[in-house]
PDB file of C-alpha atoms in Angstrom:
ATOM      1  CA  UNK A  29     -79.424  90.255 -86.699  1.00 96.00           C
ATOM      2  CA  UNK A  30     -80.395  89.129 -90.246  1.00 96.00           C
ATOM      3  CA  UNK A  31     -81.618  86.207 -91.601  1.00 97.00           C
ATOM      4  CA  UNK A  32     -82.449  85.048 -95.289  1.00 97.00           C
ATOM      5  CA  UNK A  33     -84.812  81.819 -96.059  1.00 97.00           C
ATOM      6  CA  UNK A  34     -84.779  80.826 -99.986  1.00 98.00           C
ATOM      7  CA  UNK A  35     -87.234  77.683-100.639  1.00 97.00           C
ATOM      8  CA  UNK A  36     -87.863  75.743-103.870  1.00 97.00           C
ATOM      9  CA  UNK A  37     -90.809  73.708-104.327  1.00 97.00           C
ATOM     10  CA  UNK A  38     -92.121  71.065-107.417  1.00 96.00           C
ATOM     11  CA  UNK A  39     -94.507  68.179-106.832  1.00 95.00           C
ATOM     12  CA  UNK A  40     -96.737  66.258-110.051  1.00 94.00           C
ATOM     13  CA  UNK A  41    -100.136  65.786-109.053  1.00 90.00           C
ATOM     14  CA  UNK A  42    -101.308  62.519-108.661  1.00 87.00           C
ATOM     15  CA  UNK A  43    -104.010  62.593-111.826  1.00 85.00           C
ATOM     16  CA  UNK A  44    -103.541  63.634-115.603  1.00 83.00           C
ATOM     17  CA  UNK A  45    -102.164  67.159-116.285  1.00 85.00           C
ATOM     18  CA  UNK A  46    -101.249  68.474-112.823  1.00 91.00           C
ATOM     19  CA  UNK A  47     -98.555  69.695-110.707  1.00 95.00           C
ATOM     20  CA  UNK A  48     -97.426  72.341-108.880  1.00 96.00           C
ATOM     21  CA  UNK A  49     -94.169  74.492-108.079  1.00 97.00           C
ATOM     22  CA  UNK A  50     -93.197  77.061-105.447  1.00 97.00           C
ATOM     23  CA  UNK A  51     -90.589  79.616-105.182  1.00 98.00           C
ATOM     24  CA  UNK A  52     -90.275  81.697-102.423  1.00 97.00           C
ATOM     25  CA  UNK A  53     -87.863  83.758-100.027  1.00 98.00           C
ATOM     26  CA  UNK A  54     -88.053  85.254 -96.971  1.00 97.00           C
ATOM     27  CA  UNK A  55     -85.450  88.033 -95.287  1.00 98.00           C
ATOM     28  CA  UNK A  56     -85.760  89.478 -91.736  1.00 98.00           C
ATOM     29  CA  UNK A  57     -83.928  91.924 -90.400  1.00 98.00           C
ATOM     30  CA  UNK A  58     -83.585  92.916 -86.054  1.00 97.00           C
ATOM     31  CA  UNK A  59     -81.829  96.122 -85.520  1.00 97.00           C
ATOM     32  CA  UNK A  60     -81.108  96.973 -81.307  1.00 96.00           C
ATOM     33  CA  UNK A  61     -79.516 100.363 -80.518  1.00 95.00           C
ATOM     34  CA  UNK A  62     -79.935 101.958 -77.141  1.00 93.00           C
ATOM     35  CA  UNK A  63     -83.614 102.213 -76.255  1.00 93.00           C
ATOM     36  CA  UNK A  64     -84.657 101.835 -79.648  1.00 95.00           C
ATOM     37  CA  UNK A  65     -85.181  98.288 -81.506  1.00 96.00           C
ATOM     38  CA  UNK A  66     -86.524  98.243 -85.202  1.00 97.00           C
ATOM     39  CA  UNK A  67     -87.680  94.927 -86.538  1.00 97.00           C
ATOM     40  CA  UNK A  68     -88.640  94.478 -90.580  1.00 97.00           C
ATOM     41  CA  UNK A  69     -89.332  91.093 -92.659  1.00 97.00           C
ATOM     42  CA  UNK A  70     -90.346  90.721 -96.096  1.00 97.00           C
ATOM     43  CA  UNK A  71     -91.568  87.865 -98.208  1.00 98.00           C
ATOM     44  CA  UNK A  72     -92.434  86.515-101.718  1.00 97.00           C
ATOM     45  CA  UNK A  73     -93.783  83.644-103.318  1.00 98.00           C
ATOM     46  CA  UNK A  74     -94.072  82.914-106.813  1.00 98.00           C
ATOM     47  CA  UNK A  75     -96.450  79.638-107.852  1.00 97.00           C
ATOM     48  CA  UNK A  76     -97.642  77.881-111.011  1.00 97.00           C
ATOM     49  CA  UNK A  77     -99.886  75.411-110.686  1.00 96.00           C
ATOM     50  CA  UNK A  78    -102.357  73.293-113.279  1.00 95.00           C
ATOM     51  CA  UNK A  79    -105.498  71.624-112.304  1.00 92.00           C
ATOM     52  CA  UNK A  80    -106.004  68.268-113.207  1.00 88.00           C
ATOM     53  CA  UNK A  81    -109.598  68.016-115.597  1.00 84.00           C
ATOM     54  CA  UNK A  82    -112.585  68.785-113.811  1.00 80.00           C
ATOM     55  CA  UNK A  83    -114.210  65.009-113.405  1.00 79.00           C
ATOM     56  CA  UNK A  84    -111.433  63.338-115.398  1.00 80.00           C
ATOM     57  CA  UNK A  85    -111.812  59.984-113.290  1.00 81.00           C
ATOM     58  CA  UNK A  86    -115.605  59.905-112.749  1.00 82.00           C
ATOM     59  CA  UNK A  87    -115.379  60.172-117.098  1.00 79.00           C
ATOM     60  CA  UNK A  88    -113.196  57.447-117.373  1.00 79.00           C
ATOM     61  CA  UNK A  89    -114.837  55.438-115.344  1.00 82.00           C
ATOM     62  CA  UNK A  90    -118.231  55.832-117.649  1.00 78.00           C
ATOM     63  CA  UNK A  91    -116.600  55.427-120.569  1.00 77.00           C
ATOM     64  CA  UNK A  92    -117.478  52.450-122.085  1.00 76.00           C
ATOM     65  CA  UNK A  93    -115.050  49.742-123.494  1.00 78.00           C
ATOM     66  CA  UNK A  94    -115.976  49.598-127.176  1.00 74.00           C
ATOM     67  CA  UNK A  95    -116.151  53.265-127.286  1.00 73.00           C
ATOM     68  CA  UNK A  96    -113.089  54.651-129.665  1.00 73.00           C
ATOM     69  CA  UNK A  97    -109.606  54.886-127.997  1.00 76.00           C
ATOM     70  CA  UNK A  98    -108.826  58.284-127.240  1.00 77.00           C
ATOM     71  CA  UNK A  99    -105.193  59.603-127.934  1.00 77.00           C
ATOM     72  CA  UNK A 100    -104.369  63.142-125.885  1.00 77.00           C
ATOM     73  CA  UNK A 101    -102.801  64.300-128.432  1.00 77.00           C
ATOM     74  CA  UNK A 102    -105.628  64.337-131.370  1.00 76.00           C
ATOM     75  CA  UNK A 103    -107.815  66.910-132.213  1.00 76.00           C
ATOM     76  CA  UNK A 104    -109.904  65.501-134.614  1.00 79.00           C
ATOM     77  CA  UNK A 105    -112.543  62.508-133.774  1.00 75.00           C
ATOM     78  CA  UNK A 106    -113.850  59.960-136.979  1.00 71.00           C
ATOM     79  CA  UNK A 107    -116.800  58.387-136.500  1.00 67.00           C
ATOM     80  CA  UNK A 108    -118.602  59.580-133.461  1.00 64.00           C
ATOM     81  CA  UNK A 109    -121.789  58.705-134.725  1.00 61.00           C
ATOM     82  CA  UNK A 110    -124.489  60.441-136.726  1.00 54.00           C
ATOM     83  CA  UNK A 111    -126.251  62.548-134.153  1.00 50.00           C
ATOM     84  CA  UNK A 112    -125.285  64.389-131.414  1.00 54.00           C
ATOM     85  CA  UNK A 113    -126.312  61.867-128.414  1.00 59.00           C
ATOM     86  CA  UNK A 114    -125.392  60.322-125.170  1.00 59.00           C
ATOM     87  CA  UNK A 115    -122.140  58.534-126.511  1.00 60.00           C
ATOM     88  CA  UNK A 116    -120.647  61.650-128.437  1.00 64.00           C
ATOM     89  CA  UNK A 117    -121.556  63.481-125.331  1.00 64.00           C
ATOM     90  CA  UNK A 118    -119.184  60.889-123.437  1.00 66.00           C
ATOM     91  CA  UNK A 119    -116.356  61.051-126.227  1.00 72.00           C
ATOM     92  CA  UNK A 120    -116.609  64.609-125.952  1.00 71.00           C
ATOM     93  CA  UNK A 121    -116.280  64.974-122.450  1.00 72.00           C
ATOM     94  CA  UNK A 122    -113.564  62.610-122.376  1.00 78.00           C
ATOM     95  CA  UNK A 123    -111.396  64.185-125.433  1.00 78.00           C
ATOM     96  CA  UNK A 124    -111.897  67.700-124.419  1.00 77.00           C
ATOM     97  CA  UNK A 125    -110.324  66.752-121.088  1.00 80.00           C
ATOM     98  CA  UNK A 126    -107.686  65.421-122.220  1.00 83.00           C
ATOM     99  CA  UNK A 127    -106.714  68.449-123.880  1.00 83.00           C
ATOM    100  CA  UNK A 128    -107.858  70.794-121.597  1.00 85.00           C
ATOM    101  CA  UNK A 129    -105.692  73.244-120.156  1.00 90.00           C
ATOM    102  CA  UNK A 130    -106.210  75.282-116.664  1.00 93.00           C
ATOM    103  CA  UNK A 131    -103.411  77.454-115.221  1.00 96.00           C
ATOM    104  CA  UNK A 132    -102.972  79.764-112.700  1.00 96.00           C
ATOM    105  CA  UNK A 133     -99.913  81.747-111.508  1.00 97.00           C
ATOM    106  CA  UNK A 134     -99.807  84.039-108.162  1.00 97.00           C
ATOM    107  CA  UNK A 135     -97.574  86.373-106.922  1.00 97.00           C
ATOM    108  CA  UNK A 136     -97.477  86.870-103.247  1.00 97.00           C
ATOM    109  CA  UNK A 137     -95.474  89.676-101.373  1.00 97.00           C
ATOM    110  CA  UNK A 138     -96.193  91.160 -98.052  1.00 97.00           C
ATOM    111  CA  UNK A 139     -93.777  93.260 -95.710  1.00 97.00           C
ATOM    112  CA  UNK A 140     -93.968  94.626 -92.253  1.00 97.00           C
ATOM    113  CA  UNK A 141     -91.590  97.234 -89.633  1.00 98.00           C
ATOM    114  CA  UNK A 142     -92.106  97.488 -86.345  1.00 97.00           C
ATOM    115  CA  UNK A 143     -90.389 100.429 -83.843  1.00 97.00           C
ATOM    116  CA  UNK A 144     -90.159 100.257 -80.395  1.00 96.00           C
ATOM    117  CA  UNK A 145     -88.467 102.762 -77.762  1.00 96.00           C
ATOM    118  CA  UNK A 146     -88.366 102.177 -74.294  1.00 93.00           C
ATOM    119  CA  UNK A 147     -89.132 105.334 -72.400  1.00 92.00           C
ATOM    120  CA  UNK A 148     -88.892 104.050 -69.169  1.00 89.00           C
ATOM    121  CA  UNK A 149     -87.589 100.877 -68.074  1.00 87.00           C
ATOM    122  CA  UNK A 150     -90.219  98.117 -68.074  1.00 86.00           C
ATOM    123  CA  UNK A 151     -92.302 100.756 -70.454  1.00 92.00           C
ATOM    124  CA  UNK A 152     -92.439 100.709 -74.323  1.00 94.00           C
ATOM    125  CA  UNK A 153     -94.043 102.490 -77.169  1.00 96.00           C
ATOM    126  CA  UNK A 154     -93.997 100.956 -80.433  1.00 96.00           C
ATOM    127  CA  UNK A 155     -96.056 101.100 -83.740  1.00 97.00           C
ATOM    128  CA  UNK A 156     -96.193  98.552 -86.588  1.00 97.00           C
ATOM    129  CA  UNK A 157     -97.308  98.357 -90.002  1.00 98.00           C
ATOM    130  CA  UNK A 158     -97.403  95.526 -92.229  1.00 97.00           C
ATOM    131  CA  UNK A 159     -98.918  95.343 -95.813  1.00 97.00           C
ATOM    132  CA  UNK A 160     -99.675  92.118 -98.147  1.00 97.00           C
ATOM    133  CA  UNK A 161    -100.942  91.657-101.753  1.00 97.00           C
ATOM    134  CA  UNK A 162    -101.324  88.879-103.681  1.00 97.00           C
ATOM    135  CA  UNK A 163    -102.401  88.794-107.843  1.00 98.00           C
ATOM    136  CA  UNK A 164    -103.705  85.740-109.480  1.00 97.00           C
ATOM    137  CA  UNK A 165    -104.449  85.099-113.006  1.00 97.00           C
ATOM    138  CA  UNK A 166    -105.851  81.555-113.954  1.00 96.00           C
ATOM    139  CA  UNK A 167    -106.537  80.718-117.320  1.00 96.00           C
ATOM    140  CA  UNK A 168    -108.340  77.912-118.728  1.00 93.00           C
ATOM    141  CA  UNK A 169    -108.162  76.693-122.029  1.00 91.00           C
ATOM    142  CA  UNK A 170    -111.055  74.049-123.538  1.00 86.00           C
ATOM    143  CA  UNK A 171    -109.461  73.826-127.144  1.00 84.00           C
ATOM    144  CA  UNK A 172    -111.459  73.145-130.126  1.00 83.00           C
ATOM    145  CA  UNK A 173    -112.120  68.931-131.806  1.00 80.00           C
ATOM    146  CA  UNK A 174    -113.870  67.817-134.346  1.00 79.00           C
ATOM    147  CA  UNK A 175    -116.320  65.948-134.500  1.00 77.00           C
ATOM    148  CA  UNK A 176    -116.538  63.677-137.551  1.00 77.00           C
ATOM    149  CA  UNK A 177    -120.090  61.350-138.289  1.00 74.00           C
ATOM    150  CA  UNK A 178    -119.832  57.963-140.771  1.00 74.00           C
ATOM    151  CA  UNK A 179    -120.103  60.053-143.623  1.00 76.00           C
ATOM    152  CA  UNK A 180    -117.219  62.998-142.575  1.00 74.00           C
ATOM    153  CA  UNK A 181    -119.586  65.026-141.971  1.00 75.00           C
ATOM    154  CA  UNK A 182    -118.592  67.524-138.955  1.00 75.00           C
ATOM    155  CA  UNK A 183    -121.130  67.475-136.271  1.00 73.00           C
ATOM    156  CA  UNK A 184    -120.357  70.535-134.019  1.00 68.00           C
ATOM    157  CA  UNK A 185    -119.255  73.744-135.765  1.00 63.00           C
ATOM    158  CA  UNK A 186    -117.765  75.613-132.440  1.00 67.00           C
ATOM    159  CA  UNK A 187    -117.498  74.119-129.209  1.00 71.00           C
ATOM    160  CA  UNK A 188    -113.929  75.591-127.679  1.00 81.00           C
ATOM    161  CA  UNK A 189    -114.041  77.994-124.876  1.00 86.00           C
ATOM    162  CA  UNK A 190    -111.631  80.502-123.210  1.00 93.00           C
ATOM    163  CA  UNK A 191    -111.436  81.961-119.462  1.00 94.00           C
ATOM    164  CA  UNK A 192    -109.617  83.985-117.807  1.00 96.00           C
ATOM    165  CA  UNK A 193    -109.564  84.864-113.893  1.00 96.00           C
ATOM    166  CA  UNK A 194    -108.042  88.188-112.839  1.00 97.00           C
ATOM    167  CA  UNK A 195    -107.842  88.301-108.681  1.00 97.00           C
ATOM    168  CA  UNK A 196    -105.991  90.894-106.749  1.00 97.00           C
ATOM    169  CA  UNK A 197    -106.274  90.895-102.756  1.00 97.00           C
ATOM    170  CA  UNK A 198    -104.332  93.166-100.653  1.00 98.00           C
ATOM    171  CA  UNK A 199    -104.428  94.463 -97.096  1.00 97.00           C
ATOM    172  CA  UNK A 200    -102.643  96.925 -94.405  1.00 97.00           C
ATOM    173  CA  UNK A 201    -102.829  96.112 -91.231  1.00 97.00           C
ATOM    174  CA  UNK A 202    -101.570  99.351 -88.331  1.00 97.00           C
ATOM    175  CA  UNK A 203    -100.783  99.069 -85.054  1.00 97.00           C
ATOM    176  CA  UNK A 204     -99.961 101.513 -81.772  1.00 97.00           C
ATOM    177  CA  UNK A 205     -99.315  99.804 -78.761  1.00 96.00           C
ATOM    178  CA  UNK A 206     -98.103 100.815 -74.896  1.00 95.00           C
ATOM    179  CA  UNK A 207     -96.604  98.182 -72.816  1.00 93.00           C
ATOM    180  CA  UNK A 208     -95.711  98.016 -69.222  1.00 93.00           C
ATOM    181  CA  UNK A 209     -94.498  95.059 -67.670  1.00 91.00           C
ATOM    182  CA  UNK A 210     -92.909  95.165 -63.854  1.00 89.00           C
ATOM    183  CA  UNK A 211     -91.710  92.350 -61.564  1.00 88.00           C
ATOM    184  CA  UNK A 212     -92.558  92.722 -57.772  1.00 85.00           C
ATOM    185  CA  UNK A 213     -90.853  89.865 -56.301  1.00 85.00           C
ATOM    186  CA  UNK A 214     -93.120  86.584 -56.601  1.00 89.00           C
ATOM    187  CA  UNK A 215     -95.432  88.402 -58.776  1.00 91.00           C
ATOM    188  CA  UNK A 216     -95.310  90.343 -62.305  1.00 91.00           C
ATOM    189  CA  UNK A 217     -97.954  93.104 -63.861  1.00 92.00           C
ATOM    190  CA  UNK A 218     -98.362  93.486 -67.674  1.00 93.00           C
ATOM    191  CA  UNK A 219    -100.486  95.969 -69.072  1.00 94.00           C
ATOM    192  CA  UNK A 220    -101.390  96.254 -72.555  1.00 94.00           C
ATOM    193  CA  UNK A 221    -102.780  99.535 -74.750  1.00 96.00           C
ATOM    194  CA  UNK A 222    -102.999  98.924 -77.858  1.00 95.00           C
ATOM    195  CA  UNK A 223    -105.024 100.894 -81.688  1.00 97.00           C
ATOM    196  CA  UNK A 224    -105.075  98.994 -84.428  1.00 97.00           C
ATOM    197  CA  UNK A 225    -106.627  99.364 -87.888  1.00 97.00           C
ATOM    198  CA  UNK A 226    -107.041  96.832 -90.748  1.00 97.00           C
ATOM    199  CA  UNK A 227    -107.514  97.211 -94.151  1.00 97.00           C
ATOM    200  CA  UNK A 228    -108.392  94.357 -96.639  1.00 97.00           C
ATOM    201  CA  UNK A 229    -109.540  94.796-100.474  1.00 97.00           C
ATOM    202  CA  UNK A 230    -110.493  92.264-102.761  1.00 96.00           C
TER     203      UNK A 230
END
């Protein structure tokens, strides 16, 4: 028995500058012959996604009326004033947001098997092993603006920034299990052995 799920996934966010978008498929597999029954699945995911600016409402909010109109597209400010105070603070917030950009992609995969045999009737011995990693990398992006006083006279030298995030998780998980189950009539026994060992690394 197979089976194969492909899924497809965009959405804009609801402020300025975000969305996201999924793609990801999923195959399983059941295999019966005899006493023996193997059962595998494997998945992967593949998303984008960009953050809307840190605070961008709680800035717009403060920003007052008769301040400059901002345009998202310009990178260079006239006539912020002639000192660096609370009000080029504000236009600076407010700009840099605008242009800001924050990323991150991840890659998901994670696969498992699982054999069983039944030795007896009603008794089974399988064993399972399943492993899943995932790597991010996020990068965010606070591009240079100038600054410009009354005179033309630029008032911060260097104020862009770069980051980037790196992440990388994985894990195996292992498992040995014995299983007897027996019906007796109006009644049923199940008993359970089971080893397992799990691994995670981040």
């Amino acid at each position: 028995t197979y089976s194969l799920v492909l899924n497809q996934f965009a959405q804009d966010g609801t402020l300025y500058n975000s969305d996201f978008k999924r793609f990801n498929a999923r195959a399983n597999a059941v295999i019966k012959k005899g006493r023996w029954e193997v059962r595998t699945g494997m998945g992967f995911a593949n998303e984008n996604q960009n953050y809307e600016p840190w605070e961008i409402l709680n800035q717009a909010i403060k920003y007052k009326p008769y301040q400059q109109v901002l345009d998202p597209n310009q990178d260079v400010i006239s006539n912020a004033g002639n000192a660096l105070g609370p009000e080029l603070n504000q236009i600076n917030w407010v700009a840099e947001s605008l242009l800001n950009v924050d990323n991150g992609k991840t890659d998901r995969f994670n696969g498992n098997i699982m054999v069983e045999y039944e030795i007896l009737e009603g008794f089974k011995i399988a064993s399972r092993i399943g492993s899943s990693n995932s790597n991010t990398l996020r990068t965010q992006i606070r591009p240079y603006i100038r600054y410009l006083d009354f005179d033309g006279e630029v008032l911060n030298p260097n104020n862009s920034q770069i980051l980037q995030i790196n992440a990388r998780a994985t894990s195996l998980i292992l498992e040995n299990m014995l299983n007897y189950s027996k019906d007796f009539g109006e009644h049923s026994i199940k008993l359970l052995a089971l080893f397992s060992r799990e691994e995670y690394n981040n």
